[in-house]
């Protein structure tokens, strides 16, 4: 992590602590609201089960600044964002991020349907969204529709139709896009449709580098799979998978409309950052590096020196 | 009951001559190879005038008429043409049936007044067919068999509905026995016995006739004289709910067609409402001036009887068809809209229903999915239904949205283990290297890239359903694995080492 990334994390922690202190002060005076009471219960449960990676995060109230994307989810606003994958193999991670954004939009709207539009080629390459996995992520399948399309043109048409409909909270489209097909005019149409329907459109284009596309989308991020897990010294002693594994990414903001990311200068958008999604609380947050397992005293001296330093 | 029979005496030759109208050859005939000899099967009017007839050897016909043009007979094309003409006949009545090999039967009961009476209807049918290039003769009678015989063997075109039985008998008496349309020996037997006409049969006592020529002969005889009711089998079941509009000049522009569909939908909806049903499947039929028939269908995900919604659905479908190329030709002059499948729909109670929160309803989602389905195809718009099954690929059924929405599930999925966010339609085989034959994989090669696993979770064992009589299936051990680049895979090993198989195979089943 480079210098600016570290300073950003410290900034975030400071803000978090300030938020907690402020909350404690108000909580002493005012009775707990229902919402906050639920948070407290849940955070206790998480602490008890020792699943929490970071108790500060588990304790934090909703939308206290970590959710830097929250302006995009303002109720009934509607918007269009593009999720590019850093490299072709990161496409499933980008799709998972798109799903997280859709869930976030659904929660912000307190209802509405999720529509997934998948091109056949994309389905062959990376499979179709799996209902059980979606259920585990907190999706209500009775509010989900899956649209399979043959061509990118059909995908854009279906996306526009779905965005216009008042039924949809979010529309996620995975498609192999051509810059000739998806240009300023096409994306402007999508944006206007999203504004009209108050839905969030999430486009996850595949097979196109982000630099090739110019569009009217409000937010464009690049997603890479999180590779925080360190290779173990012994092949037999591989660490277990993080329980949040599908919802950990490295993210970089390539483009954001003015005002979308808060006051300028606070954070560096173009910086790669680690980000996590908490399906329980339906919120994004910083992903702090996971704790490394404690090292045994009598381990054989074959471990890499970098690991000993850590 | 009123039936209209159309006889197309020169169907086979007309089929080919229609295309080169104006440049018709001197004489034209079709031939087929029968038992090694080439014989004529059909001749056109000019060839007939020169003394040619079906059954004549081709060599003889050539000798008589050197300018004879010949083509090979194609019974399949003829049958398809008759079926197509039966479709065309549906512009007059929904109950139209092909009458192979060379005719149509229409049930025009209660339909003739729409065309200005029965005589006018006969003229209309004949003149339209003539305009399409067919020689045709039509007749209307109280029974289909009688109408058929009239069109073929008589100059009478119309038998009044209130004709008495004696009159019908007198009319039928003049027909030859071919009018009975009997198969096999019976007809030849009658000829041998000297029975030439229907009148000969009617004079004879019934019992000996039945004993000699079979009960079927008598049934046909009764049908011919309208003594028994003899329904026809229409090519398509007549829809219960149908609306149509006719235009003196054909419509060619897509906007006109869409506007007409809107009006038809508003005609159809009161009928549906009166019957307390909603449409689940709609069919719009366009009759082109030159006889071609186009149909578009649209399905709905729930019973619908809102004209605006039905019209929007059809307009969507129409523009999808138009993109692929809707050949309007000289235009469509009859448009029909029918609800081919309906489902009972209780009118919603409006007074006491609270407006839904947030303004969006299941209705809106249903509308959206119907619209998408109309354009993309119903099979491409899916809902995910959770199923009680252990095998991951069967635990979720992707069902077309037209079959309805899944029930809202209340049970949290917490008890189930981690599942990937994406699943392949069929697992992709990989080469995996594991330390132990029943342990997690160390490395594997998927899509020609070697991946090194740095973290994993598992195994989760899922056994094949032993209660099924399925071909032998192996137990699967599933692992979640993360490779060095952070990608997540859902892998499984098929078969328990040493117990079920000695070299278990590995697959990637999902990604996250």
PDB file of N, CA and C in Angstrom, chain A residues 153-194:
ATOM      1  N   UNK A 153     -26.863  -5.419 -28.497  1.00  0.00           N
ATOM      2  CA  UNK A 153     -27.910  -4.439 -28.808  1.00  0.00           C
ATOM      3  C   UNK A 153     -29.179  -4.758 -28.025  1.00  0.00           C
ATOM      4  N   UNK A 154     -29.516  -6.063 -27.978  1.00  0.00           N
ATOM      5  CA  UNK A 154     -30.687  -6.478 -27.202  1.00  0.00           C
ATOM      6  C   UNK A 154     -30.495  -6.164 -25.726  1.00  0.00           C
ATOM      7  N   UNK A 155     -29.260  -6.346 -25.259  1.00  0.00           N
ATOM      8  CA  UNK A 155     -28.992  -6.109 -23.836  1.00  0.00           C
ATOM      9  C   UNK A 155     -29.241  -4.643 -23.501  1.00  0.00           C
ATOM     10  N   UNK A 156     -28.768  -3.742 -24.377  1.00  0.00           N
ATOM     11  CA  UNK A 156     -28.958  -2.317 -24.093  1.00  0.00           C
ATOM     12  C   UNK A 156     -30.437  -1.948 -24.163  1.00  0.00           C
ATOM     13  N   UNK A 157     -31.146  -2.552 -25.123  1.00  0.00           N
ATOM     14  CA  UNK A 157     -32.582  -2.269 -25.217  1.00  0.00           C
ATOM     15  C   UNK A 157     -33.297  -2.746 -23.952  1.00  0.00           C
ATOM     16  N   UNK A 158     -32.984  -3.986 -23.541  1.00  0.00           N
ATOM     17  CA  UNK A 158     -33.666  -4.542 -22.370  1.00  0.00           C
ATOM     18  C   UNK A 158     -33.322  -3.724 -21.130  1.00  0.00           C
ATOM     19  N   UNK A 159     -32.068  -3.245 -21.065  1.00  0.00           N
ATOM     20  CA  UNK A 159     -31.663  -2.459 -19.901  1.00  0.00           C
ATOM     21  C   UNK A 159     -32.446  -1.163 -19.853  1.00  0.00           C
ATOM     22  N   UNK A 160     -32.617  -0.543 -20.993  1.00  0.00           N
ATOM     23  CA  UNK A 160     -33.353   0.719 -21.003  1.00  0.00           C
ATOM     24  C   UNK A 160     -34.808   0.492 -20.586  1.00  0.00           C
ATOM     25  N   UNK A 161     -35.407  -0.565 -21.123  1.00  0.00           N
ATOM     26  CA  UNK A 161     -36.790  -0.875 -20.766  1.00  0.00           C
ATOM     27  C   UNK A 161     -36.920  -1.100 -19.264  1.00  0.00           C
ATOM     28  N   UNK A 162     -35.967  -1.876 -18.713  1.00  0.00           N
ATOM     29  CA  UNK A 162     -36.064  -2.221 -17.294  1.00  0.00           C
ATOM     30  C   UNK A 162     -35.840  -0.979 -16.434  1.00  0.00           C
ATOM     31  N   UNK A 163     -34.925  -0.110 -16.870  1.00  0.00           N
ATOM     32  CA  UNK A 163     -34.661   1.090 -16.071  1.00  0.00           C
ATOM     33  C   UNK A 163     -35.866   2.014 -16.057  1.00  0.00           C
ATOM     34  N   UNK A 164     -36.585   2.039 -17.177  1.00  0.00           N
ATOM     35  CA  UNK A 164     -37.749   2.919 -17.255  1.00  0.00           C
ATOM     36  C   UNK A 164     -38.873   2.434 -16.353  1.00  0.00           C
ATOM     37  N   UNK A 165     -38.903   1.117 -16.134  1.00  0.00           N
ATOM     38  CA  UNK A 165     -40.028   0.551 -15.383  1.00  0.00           C
ATOM     39  C   UNK A 165     -39.965   0.980 -13.921  1.00  0.00           C
ATOM     40  N   UNK A 166     -41.097   1.321 -13.342  1.00  0.00           N
ATOM     41  CA  UNK A 166     -41.079   1.724 -11.928  1.00  0.00           C
ATOM     42  C   UNK A 166     -40.841   0.544 -10.992  1.00  0.00           C
ATOM     43  N   UNK A 167     -40.818  -0.683 -11.527  1.00  0.00           N
ATOM     44  CA  UNK A 167     -40.707  -1.851 -10.654  1.00  0.00           C
ATOM     45  C   UNK A 167     -39.283  -2.105 -10.208  1.00  0.00           C
ATOM     46  N   UNK A 168     -38.306  -1.595 -10.956  1.00  0.00           N
ATOM     47  CA  UNK A 168     -36.931  -2.031 -10.729  1.00  0.00           C
ATOM     48  C   UNK A 168     -36.195  -1.092  -9.779  1.00  0.00           C
ATOM     49  N   UNK A 169     -35.468  -1.702  -8.859  1.00  0.00           N
ATOM     50  CA  UNK A 169     -34.555  -0.910  -8.034  1.00  0.00           C
ATOM     51  C   UNK A 169     -33.195  -0.832  -8.689  1.00  0.00           C
ATOM     52  N   UNK A 170     -32.787  -1.914  -9.314  1.00  0.00           N
ATOM     53  CA  UNK A 170     -31.478  -1.921  -9.953  1.00  0.00           C
ATOM     54  C   UNK A 170     -31.489  -2.891 -11.118  1.00  0.00           C
ATOM     55  N   UNK A 171     -30.733  -2.547 -12.131  1.00  0.00           N
ATOM     56  CA  UNK A 171     -30.608  -3.390 -13.314  1.00  0.00           C
ATOM     57  C   UNK A 171     -29.130  -3.624 -13.556  1.00  0.00           C
ATOM     58  N   UNK A 172     -28.720  -4.870 -13.530  1.00  0.00           N
ATOM     59  CA  UNK A 172     -27.316  -5.206 -13.739  1.00  0.00           C
ATOM     60  C   UNK A 172     -27.196  -5.870 -15.100  1.00  0.00           C
ATOM     61  N   UNK A 173     -26.332  -5.321 -15.938  1.00  0.00           N
ATOM     62  CA  UNK A 173     -26.173  -5.861 -17.282  1.00  0.00           C
ATOM     63  C   UNK A 173     -24.743  -6.316 -17.487  1.00  0.00           C
ATOM     64  N   UNK A 174     -24.581  -7.557 -17.843  1.00  0.00           N
ATOM     65  CA  UNK A 174     -23.254  -8.085 -18.159  1.00  0.00           C
ATOM     66  C   UNK A 174     -23.232  -8.395 -19.641  1.00  0.00           C
ATOM     67  N   UNK A 175     -22.301  -7.766 -20.318  1.00  0.00           N
ATOM     68  CA  UNK A 175     -22.368  -7.849 -21.763  1.00  0.00           C
ATOM     69  C   UNK A 175     -20.971  -7.605 -22.332  1.00  0.00           C
ATOM     70  N   UNK A 176     -20.688  -8.225 -23.458  1.00  0.00           N
ATOM     71  CA  UNK A 176     -19.455  -7.936 -24.180  1.00  0.00           C
ATOM     72  C   UNK A 176     -19.748  -6.747 -25.078  1.00  0.00           C
ATOM     73  N   UNK A 177     -19.220  -5.611 -24.704  1.00  0.00           N
ATOM     74  CA  UNK A 177     -19.638  -4.378 -25.369  1.00  0.00           C
ATOM     75  C   UNK A 177     -18.628  -3.928 -26.403  1.00  0.00           C
ATOM     76  N   UNK A 178     -19.169  -3.240 -27.369  1.00  0.00           N
ATOM     77  CA  UNK A 178     -18.359  -2.644 -28.402  1.00  0.00           C
ATOM     78  C   UNK A 178     -18.477  -1.129 -28.233  1.00  0.00           C
ATOM     79  N   UNK A 179     -17.346  -0.434 -28.323  1.00  0.00           N
ATOM     80  CA  UNK A 179     -17.382   1.010 -28.112  1.00  0.00           C
ATOM     81  C   UNK A 179     -18.245   1.703 -29.170  1.00  0.00           C
ATOM     82  N   UNK A 180     -18.395   1.059 -30.340  1.00  0.00           N
ATOM     83  CA  UNK A 180     -19.218   1.678 -31.377  1.00  0.00           C
ATOM     84  C   UNK A 180     -20.696   1.626 -31.002  1.00  0.00           C
ATOM     85  N   UNK A 181     -21.066   0.572 -30.265  1.00  0.00           N
ATOM     86  CA  UNK A 181     -22.474   0.403 -29.908  1.00  0.00           C
ATOM     87  C   UNK A 181     -22.826   1.234 -28.676  1.00  0.00           C
ATOM     88  N   UNK A 182     -21.916   1.240 -27.727  1.00  0.00           N
ATOM     89  CA  UNK A 182     -22.180   1.911 -26.454  1.00  0.00           C
ATOM     90  C   UNK A 182     -21.383   3.202 -26.448  1.00  0.00           C
ATOM     91  N   UNK A 183     -22.015   4.277 -26.876  1.00  0.00           N
ATOM     92  CA  UNK A 183     -21.311   5.549 -26.958  1.00  0.00           C
ATOM     93  C   UNK A 183     -22.023   6.564 -26.072  1.00  0.00           C
ATOM     94  N   UNK A 184     -21.682   7.825 -26.281  1.00  0.00           N
ATOM     95  CA  UNK A 184     -22.275   8.871 -25.445  1.00  0.00           C
ATOM     96  C   UNK A 184     -23.799   8.879 -25.564  1.00  0.00           C
ATOM     97  N   UNK A 185     -24.280   8.731 -26.800  1.00  0.00           N
ATOM     98  CA  UNK A 185     -25.735   8.811 -26.992  1.00  0.00           C
ATOM     99  C   UNK A 185     -26.424   7.640 -26.295  1.00  0.00           C
ATOM    100  N   UNK A 186     -25.883   6.436 -26.503  1.00  0.00           N
ATOM    101  CA  UNK A 186     -26.530   5.252 -25.928  1.00  0.00           C
ATOM    102  C   UNK A 186     -26.527   5.327 -24.408  1.00  0.00           C
ATOM    103  N   UNK A 187     -25.386   5.760 -23.843  1.00  0.00           N
ATOM    104  CA  UNK A 187     -25.320   5.790 -22.382  1.00  0.00           C
ATOM    105  C   UNK A 187     -26.189   6.910 -21.828  1.00  0.00           C
ATOM    106  N   UNK A 188     -26.317   7.979 -22.601  1.00  0.00           N
ATOM    107  CA  UNK A 188     -27.187   9.082 -22.164  1.00  0.00           C
ATOM    108  C   UNK A 188     -28.643   8.595 -22.104  1.00  0.00           C
ATOM    109  N   UNK A 189     -29.027   7.802 -23.101  1.00  0.00           N
ATOM    110  CA  UNK A 189     -30.382   7.226 -23.080  1.00  0.00           C
ATOM    111  C   UNK A 189     -30.585   6.417 -21.814  1.00  0.00           C
ATOM    112  N   UNK A 190     -29.585   5.594 -21.482  1.00  0.00           N
ATOM    113  CA  UNK A 190     -29.714   4.752 -20.299  1.00  0.00           C
ATOM    114  C   UNK A 190     -29.821   5.616 -19.042  1.00  0.00           C
ATOM    115  N   UNK A 191     -29.004   6.655 -19.006  1.00  0.00           N
ATOM    116  CA  UNK A 191     -29.006   7.513 -17.813  1.00  0.00           C
ATOM    117  C   UNK A 191     -30.367   8.191 -17.640  1.00  0.00           C
ATOM    118  N   UNK A 192     -30.912   8.665 -18.763  1.00  0.00           N
ATOM    119  CA  UNK A 192     -32.215   9.329 -18.669  1.00  0.00           C
ATOM    120  C   UNK A 192     -33.292   8.338 -18.258  1.00  0.00           C
ATOM    121  N   UNK A 193     -33.203   7.125 -18.787  1.00  0.00           N
ATOM    122  CA  UNK A 193     -34.187   6.105 -18.399  1.00  0.00           C
ATOM    123  C   UNK A 193     -34.077   5.817 -16.913  1.00  0.00           C
ATOM    124  N   UNK A 194     -32.839   5.768 -16.416  1.00  0.00           N
ATOM    125  CA  UNK A 194     -32.644   5.487 -14.989  1.00  0.00           C
ATOM    126  C   UNK A 194     -33.203   6.628 -14.146  1.00  0.00           C
TER     127      UNK A 194
END
